[in-house]
CSV table of C-alpha atoms in Angstrom, one decimal:
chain,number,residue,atom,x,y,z
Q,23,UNK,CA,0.0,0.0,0.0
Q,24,UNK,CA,2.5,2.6,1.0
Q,25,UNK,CA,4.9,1.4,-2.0
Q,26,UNK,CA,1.8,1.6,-4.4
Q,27,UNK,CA,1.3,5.3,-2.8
Q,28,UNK,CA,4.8,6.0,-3.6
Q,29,UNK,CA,4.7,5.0,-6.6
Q,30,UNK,CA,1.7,7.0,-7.9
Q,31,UNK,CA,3.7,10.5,-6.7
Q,32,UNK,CA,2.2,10.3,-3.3
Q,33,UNK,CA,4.7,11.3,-0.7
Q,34,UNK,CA,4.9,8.1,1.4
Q,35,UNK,CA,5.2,9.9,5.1
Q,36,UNK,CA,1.4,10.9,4.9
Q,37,UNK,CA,0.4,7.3,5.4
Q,38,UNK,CA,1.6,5.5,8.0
Q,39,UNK,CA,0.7,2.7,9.9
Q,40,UNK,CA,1.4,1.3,13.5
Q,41,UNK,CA,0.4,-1.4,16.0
Q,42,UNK,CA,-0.9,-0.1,19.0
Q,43,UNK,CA,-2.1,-1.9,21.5
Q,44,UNK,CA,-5.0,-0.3,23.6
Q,45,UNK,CA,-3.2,-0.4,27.2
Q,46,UNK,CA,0.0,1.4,24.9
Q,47,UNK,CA,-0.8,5.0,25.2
Q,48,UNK,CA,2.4,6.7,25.7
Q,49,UNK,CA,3.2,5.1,22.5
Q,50,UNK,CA,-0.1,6.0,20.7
Q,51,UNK,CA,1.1,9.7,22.3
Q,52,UNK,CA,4.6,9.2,20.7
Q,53,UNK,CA,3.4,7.9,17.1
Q,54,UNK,CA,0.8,10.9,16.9
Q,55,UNK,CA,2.8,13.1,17.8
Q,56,UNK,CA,6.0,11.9,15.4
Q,57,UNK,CA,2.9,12.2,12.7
Q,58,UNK,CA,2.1,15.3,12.8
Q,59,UNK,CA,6.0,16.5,12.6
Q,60,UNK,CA,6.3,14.5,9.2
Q,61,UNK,CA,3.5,16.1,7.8
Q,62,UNK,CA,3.6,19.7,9.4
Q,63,UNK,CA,7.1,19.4,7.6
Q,64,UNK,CA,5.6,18.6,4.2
Q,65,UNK,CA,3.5,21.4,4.8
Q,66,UNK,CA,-0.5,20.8,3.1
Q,67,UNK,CA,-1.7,18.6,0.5
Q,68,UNK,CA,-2.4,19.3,-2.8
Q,69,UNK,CA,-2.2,15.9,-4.0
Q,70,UNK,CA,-5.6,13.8,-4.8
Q,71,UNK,CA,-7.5,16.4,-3.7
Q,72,UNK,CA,-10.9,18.4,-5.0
Q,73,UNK,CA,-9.4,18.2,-8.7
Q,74,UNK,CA,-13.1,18.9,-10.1
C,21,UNK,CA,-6.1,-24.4,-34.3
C,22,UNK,CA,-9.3,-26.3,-36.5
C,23,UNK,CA,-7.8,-29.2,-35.3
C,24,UNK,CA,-8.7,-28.4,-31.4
C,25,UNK,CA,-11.5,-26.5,-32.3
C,26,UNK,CA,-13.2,-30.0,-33.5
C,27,UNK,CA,-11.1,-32.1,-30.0
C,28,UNK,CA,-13.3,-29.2,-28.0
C,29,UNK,CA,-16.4,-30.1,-29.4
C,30,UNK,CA,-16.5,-33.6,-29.0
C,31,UNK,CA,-15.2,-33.2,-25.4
C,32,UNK,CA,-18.0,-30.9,-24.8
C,33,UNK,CA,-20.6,-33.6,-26.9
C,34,UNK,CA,-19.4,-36.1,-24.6
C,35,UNK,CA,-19.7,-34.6,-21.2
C,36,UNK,CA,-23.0,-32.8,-22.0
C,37,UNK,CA,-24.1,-36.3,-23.2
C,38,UNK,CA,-23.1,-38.2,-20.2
C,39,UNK,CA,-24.4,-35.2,-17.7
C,40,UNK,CA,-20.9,-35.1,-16.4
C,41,UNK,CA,-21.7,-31.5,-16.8
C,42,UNK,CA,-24.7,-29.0,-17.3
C,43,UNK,CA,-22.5,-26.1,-18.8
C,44,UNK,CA,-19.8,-25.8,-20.9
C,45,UNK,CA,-18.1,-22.9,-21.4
C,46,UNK,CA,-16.3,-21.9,-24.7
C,47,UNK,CA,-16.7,-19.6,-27.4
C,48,UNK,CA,-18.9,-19.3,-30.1
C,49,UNK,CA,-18.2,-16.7,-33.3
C,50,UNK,CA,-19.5,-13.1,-33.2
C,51,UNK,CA,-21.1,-11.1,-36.3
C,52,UNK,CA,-17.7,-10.4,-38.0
C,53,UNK,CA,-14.5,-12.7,-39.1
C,54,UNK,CA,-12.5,-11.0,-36.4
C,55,UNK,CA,-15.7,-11.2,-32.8
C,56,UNK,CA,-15.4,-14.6,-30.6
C,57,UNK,CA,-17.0,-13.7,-27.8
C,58,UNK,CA,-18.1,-16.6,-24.7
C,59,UNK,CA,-20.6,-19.3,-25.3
C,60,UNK,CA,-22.1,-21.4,-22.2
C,61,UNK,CA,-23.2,-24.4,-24.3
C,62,UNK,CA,-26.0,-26.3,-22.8
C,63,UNK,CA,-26.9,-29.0,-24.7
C,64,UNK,CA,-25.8,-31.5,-27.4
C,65,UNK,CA,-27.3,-29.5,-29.7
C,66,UNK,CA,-25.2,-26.2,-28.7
C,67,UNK,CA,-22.0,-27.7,-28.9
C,68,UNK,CA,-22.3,-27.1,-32.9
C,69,UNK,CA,-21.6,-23.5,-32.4
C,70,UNK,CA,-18.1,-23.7,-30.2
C,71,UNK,CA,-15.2,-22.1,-32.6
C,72,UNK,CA,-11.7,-21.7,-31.2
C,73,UNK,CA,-9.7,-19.3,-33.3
C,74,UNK,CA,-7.1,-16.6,-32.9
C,75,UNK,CA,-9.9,-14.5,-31.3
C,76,UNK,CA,-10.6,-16.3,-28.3
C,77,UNK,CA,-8.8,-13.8,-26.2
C,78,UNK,CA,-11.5,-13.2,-23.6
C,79,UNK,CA,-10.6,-15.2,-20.1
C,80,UNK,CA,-13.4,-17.3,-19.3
C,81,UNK,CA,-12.6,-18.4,-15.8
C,82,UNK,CA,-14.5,-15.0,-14.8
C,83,UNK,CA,-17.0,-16.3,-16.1
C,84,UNK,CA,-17.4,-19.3,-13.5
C,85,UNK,CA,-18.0,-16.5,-11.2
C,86,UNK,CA,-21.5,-16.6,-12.6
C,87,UNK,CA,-22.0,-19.8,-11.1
C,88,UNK,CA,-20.5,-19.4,-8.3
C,89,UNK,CA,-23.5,-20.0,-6.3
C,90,UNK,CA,-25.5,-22.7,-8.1
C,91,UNK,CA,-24.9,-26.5,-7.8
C,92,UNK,CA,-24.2,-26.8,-11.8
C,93,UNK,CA,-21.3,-29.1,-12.9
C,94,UNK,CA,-19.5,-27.1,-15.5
C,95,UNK,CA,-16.6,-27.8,-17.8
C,96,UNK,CA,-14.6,-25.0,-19.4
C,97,UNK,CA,-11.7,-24.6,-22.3
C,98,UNK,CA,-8.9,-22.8,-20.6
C,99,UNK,CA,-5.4,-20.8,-22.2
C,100,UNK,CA,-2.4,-20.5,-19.9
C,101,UNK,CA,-3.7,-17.3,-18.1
C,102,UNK,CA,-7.3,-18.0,-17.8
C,103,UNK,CA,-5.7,-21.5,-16.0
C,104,UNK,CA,-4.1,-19.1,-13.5
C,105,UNK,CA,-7.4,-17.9,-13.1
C,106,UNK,CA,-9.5,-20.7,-12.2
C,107,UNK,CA,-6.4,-21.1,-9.4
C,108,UNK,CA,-6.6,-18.1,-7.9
C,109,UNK,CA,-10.6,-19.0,-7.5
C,110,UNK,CA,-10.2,-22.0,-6.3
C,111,UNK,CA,-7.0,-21.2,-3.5
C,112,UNK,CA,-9.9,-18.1,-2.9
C,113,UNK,CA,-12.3,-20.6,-2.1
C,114,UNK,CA,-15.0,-19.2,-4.9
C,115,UNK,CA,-15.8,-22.3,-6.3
C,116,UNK,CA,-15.2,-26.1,-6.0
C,117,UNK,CA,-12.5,-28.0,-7.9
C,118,UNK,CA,-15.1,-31.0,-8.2
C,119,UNK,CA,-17.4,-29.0,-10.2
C,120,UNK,CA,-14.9,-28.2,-12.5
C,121,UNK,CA,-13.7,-30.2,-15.6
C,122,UNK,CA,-11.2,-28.1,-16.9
C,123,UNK,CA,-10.1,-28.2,-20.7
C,124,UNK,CA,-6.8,-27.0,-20.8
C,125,UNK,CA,-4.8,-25.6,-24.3
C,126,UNK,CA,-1.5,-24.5,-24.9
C,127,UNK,CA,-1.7,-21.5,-26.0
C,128,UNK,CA,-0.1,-20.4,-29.1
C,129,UNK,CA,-1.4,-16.1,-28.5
C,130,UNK,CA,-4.8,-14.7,-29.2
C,131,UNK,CA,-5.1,-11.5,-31.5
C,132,UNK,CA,-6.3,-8.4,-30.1
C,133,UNK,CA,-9.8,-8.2,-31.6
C,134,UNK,CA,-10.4,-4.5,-31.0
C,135,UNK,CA,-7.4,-3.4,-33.0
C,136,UNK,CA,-8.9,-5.5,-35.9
C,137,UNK,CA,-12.4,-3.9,-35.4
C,138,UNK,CA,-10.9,-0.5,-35.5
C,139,UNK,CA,-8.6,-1.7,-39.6
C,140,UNK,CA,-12.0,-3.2,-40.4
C,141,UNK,CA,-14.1,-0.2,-39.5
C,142,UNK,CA,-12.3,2.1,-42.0
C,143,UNK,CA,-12.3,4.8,-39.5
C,144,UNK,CA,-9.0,4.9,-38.3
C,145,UNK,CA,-6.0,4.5,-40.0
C,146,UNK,CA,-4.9,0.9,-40.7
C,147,UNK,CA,-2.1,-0.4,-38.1
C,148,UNK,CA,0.0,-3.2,-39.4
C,149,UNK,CA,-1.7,-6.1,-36.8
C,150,UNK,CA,0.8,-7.9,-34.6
C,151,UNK,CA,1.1,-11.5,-34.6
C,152,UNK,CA,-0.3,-12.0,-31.4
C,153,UNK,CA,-2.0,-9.1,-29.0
C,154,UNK,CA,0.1,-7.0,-26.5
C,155,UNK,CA,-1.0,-8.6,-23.6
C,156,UNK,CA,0.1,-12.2,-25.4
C,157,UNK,CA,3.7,-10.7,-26.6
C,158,UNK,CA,5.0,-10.8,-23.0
C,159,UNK,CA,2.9,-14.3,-21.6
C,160,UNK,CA,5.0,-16.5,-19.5
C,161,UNK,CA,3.0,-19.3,-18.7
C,162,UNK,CA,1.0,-20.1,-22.3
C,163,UNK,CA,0.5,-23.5,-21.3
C,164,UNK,CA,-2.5,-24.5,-18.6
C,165,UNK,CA,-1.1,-25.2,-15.0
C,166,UNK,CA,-4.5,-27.0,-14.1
C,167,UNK,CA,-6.5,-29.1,-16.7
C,168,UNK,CA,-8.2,-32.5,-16.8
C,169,UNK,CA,-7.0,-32.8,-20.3
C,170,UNK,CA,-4.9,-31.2,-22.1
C,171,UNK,CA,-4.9,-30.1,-26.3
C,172,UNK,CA,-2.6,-28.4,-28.2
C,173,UNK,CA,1.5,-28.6,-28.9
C,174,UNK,CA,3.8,-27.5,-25.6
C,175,UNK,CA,4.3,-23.7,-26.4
C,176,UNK,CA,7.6,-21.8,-25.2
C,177,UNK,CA,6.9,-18.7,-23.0
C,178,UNK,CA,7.2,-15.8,-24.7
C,179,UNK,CA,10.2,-13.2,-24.1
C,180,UNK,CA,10.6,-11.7,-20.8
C,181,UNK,CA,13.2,-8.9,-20.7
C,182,UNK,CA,11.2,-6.1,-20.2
C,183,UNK,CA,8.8,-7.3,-18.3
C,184,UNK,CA,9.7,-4.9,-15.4
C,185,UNK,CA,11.0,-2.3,-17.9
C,186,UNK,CA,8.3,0.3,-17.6
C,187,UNK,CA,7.6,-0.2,-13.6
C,188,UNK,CA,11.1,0.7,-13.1
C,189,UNK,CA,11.0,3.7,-15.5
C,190,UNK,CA,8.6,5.0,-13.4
C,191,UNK,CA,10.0,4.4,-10.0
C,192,UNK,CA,13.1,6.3,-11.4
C,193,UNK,CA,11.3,9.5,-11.5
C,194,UNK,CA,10.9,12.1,-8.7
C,195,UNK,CA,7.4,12.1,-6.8
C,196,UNK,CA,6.3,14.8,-8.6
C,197,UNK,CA,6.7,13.2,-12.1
C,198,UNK,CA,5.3,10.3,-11.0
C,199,UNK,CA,2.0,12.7,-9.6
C,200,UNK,CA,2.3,14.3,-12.8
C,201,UNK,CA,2.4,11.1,-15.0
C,202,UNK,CA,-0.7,9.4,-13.4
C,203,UNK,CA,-2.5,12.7,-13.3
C,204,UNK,CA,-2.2,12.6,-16.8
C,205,UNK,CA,-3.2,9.1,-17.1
C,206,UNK,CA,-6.0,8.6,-15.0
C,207,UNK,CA,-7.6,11.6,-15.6
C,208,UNK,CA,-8.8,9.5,-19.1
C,209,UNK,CA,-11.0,7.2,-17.1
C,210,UNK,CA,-14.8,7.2,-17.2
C,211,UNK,CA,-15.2,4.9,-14.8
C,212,UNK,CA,-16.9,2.4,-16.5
C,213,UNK,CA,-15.4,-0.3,-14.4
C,214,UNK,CA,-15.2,-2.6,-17.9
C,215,UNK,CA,-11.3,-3.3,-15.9
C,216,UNK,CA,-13.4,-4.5,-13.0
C,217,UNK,CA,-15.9,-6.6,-14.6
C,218,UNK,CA,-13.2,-8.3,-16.6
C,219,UNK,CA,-10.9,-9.3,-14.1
C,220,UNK,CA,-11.1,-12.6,-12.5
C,221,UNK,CA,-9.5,-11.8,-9.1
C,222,UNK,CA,-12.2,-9.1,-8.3
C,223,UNK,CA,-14.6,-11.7,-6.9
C,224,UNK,CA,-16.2,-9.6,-4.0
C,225,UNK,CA,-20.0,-10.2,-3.6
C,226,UNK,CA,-20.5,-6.5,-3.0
C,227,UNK,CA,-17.6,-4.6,-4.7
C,228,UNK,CA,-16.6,-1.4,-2.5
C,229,UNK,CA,-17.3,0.8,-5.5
C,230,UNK,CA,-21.0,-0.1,-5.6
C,231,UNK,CA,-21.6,0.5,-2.0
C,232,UNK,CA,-24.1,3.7,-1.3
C,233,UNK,CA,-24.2,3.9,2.5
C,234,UNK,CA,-21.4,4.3,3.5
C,235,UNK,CA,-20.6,5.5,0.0
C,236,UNK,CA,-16.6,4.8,0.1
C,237,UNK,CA,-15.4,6.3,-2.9
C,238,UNK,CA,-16.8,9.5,-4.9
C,239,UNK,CA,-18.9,8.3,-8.4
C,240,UNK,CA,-17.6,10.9,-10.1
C,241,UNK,CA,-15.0,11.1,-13.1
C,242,UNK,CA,-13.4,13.7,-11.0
C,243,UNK,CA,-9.3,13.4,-11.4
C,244,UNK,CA,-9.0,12.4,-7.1
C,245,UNK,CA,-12.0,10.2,-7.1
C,246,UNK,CA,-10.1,8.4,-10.4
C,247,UNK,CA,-7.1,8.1,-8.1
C,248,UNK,CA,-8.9,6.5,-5.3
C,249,UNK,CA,-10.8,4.1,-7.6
C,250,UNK,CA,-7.2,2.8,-9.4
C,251,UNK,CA,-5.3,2.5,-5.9
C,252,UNK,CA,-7.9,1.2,-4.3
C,253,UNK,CA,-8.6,-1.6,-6.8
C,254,UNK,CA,-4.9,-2.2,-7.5
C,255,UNK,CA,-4.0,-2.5,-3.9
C,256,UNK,CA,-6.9,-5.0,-4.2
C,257,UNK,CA,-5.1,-6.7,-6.8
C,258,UNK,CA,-2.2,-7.8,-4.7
C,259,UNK,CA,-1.0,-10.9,-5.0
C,260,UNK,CA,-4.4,-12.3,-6.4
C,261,UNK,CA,-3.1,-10.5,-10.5
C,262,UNK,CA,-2.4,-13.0,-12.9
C,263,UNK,CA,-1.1,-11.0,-15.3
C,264,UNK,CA,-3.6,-12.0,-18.0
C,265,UNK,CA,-4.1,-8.1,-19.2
C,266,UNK,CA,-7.9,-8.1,-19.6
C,267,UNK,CA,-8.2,-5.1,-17.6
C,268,UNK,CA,-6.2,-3.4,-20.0
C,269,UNK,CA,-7.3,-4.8,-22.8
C,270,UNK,CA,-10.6,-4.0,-22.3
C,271,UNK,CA,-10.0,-0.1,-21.2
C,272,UNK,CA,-12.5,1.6,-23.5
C,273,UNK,CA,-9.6,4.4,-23.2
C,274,UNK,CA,-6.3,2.9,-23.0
C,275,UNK,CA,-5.2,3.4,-19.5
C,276,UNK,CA,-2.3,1.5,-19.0
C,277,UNK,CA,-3.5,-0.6,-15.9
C,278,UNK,CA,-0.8,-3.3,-16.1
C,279,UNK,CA,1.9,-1.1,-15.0
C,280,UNK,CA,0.5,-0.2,-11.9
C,281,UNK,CA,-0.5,-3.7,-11.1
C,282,UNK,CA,3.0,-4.9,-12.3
C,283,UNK,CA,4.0,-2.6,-9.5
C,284,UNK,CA,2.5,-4.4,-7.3
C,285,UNK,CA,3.1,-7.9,-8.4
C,286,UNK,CA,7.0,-6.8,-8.4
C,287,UNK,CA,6.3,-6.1,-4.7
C,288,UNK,CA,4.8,-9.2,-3.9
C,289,UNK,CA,7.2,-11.0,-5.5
C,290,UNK,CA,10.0,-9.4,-3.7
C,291,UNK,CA,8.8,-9.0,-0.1
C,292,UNK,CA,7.3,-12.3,-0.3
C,293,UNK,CA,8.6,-14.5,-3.0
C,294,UNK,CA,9.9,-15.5,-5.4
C,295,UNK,CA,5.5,-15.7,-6.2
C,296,UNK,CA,3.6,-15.8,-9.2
C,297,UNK,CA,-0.1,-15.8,-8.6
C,298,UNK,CA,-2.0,-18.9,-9.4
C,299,UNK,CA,0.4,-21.1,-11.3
C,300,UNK,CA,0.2,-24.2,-8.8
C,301,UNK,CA,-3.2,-25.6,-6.8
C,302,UNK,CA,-2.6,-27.6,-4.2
C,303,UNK,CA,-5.7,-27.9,-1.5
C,304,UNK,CA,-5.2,-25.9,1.8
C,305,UNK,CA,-1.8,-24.0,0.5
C,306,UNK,CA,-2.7,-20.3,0.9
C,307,UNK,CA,-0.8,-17.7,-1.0
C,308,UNK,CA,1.5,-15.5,0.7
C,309,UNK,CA,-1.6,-12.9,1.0
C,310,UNK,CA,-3.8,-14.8,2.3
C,311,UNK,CA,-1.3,-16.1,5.0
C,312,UNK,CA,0.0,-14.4,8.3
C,313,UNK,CA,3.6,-15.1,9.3
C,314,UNK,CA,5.8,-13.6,11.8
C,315,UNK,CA,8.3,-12.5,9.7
C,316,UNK,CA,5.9,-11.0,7.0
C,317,UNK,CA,7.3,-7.6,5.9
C,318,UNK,CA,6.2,-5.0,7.3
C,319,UNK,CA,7.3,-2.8,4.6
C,320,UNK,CA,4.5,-3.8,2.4
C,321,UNK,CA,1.4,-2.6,4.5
């Protein structure tokens, strides 16, 4: 999935995927938060979006 | 290729004879020289009309889809890929290998009979037709890899170089080409979902794209809602493709669908290979896909 993203132009840091368990919430906490730095960095999408 | 044309038909006489099975499916010829299109012979008296010839490119193991849900016995005429087809059914658990009597033939390549419709139509200007159609030119398993019987000479699979040629090409520009270059060529689609309905690994009873509430994917031929539709039903296409080009074949606008499921089957093939989908049926073996392992990639997700 991420590869076929890639591929297609999409940068590949705007999906990400992670197992979290539900008693893990310091690392739910850590993954969110490492998110949202990846993509504040890539700054907004323009990508597959309202092309009408 | 008379010569099997006439083995077919009294295969079929003698199975729909004995009731070995209700159905047989094959193909019967079209209004012009250059249309075969599928047949599901019922009787004796329908097996007259079978042809095989250098048309016969449609894969009829999506047809046995059809049936998935009735108790009919049916026998079928299979090429190399529609063979891969009928095993990715059965390892998907869509229909029953003892319902089956499977009619195997090597092979030798179908021609493409849209480009012959469009020299015949006097339209467009005449293209020198190839020997055998594109999605034949690069075939690597022309022979059956599951049959009860099997007609037809042993063919050699067909040149293989460039098989990841154009999937690389792309993966060596920057995102933004990429973006650009699938912009560009998905914006074409109509949605008609002809790539769908042709494809014998899209076997779900209620396909995501047909689904109102919640309505998943926009219905639109807007360029993003284009997008989601080709990832969404590439990614679906992991590991089940079997490279028989229908899809593509029967894009009513020439969208180049096999490169972005090459993409994929290159992937699958790496991270969890060496794999080719549906060239061996053995009961109860599951395909890396449809398999959890500790050491799966997790590269892939």
């Amino acid at each position: 999935m991420k590869n076929l993203i890639e591929y297609m132009g999409i940068e590949p840091e705007r999906f990400q995927t992670s197992w979290i368990s539900g008693s893990e919430a310091n690392k739910f906490q850590q993954t969110m938060e490492n998110l949202v730095a990846d993509i504040t960095k890539l700054g907004p999408n323009r990508k597959l979006r309202d092309m009408r | 290729m008379k010569a099997i044309e006439n083995q077919i038909k009294e295969i079929a006489a003698r199975l729909l004879q004995s009731g070995e099975v209700n159905i047989f499916l094959a193909w019967e010829k079209g209004d012009y020289e250059y249309q075969s299109k599928p047949y599901f012979a019922r009787s004796v008296d329908d097996v007259d009309k079978i042809v095989f010839d250098q048309y016969c490119i449609h894969n009829l193991s999506n047809s046995l889809l059809k049936f998935r849900d009735s108790s009919d016995k049916i026998g079928l005429v299979v090429k190399g890929c529609d063979s891969r087809g009928i095993v990715r059914l059965l390892q998907d658990n869509q229909i029953e290998r003892s319902r089956l009597y499977i009619v195997g033939v090597a092979c030798p390549g179908m021609k493409d009979p849209l480009l012959a419709m469009k020299n015949h139509s006097g339209l467009f200007k005449v293209e020198t037709e190839p020997e055998v159609a594109a999605k034949c030119q690069t075939c690597r398993y022309p022979n059956p890899v599951i049959y009860d019987e099997l007609l037809g000479d042993q063919q050699a699979p067909r040149p293989q170089e460039a098989r990841y040629a154009q999937v690389d090409a792309i993966e060596q520009m920057t995102a933004d080409e990429r973006y650009k270059f699938f912009e560009d060529t998905l914006s074409k689609c109509i949605r008609c979902y002809a790539c769908r309905q042709a494809c014998v690994a899209c076997n779900c009873r209620l396909c995501i794209f047909d689904e109102m509430r919640p309505q998943w994917v926009g219905r639109e031929t807007s360029l993003s809602d284009n997008m989601m539709y080709h990832l969404v039903r590439a990614s679906h296409m992991a590991g089940r493709c079997i490279e028989c080009g229908e899809c593509e074949r029967v894009c009513p606008v020439n969208i180049p669908l096999m490169l972005i499921n090459r993409k994929l089957i290159k992937d699958v093939d790496k991270f969890f290979g060496p794999y080719d989908a549906g060239i061996k049926y053995e009961e109860g073996v599951k395909p890396p896909l449809s398999l959890y392992q500790e050491n799966d990639p997790d590269n892939f997700i």
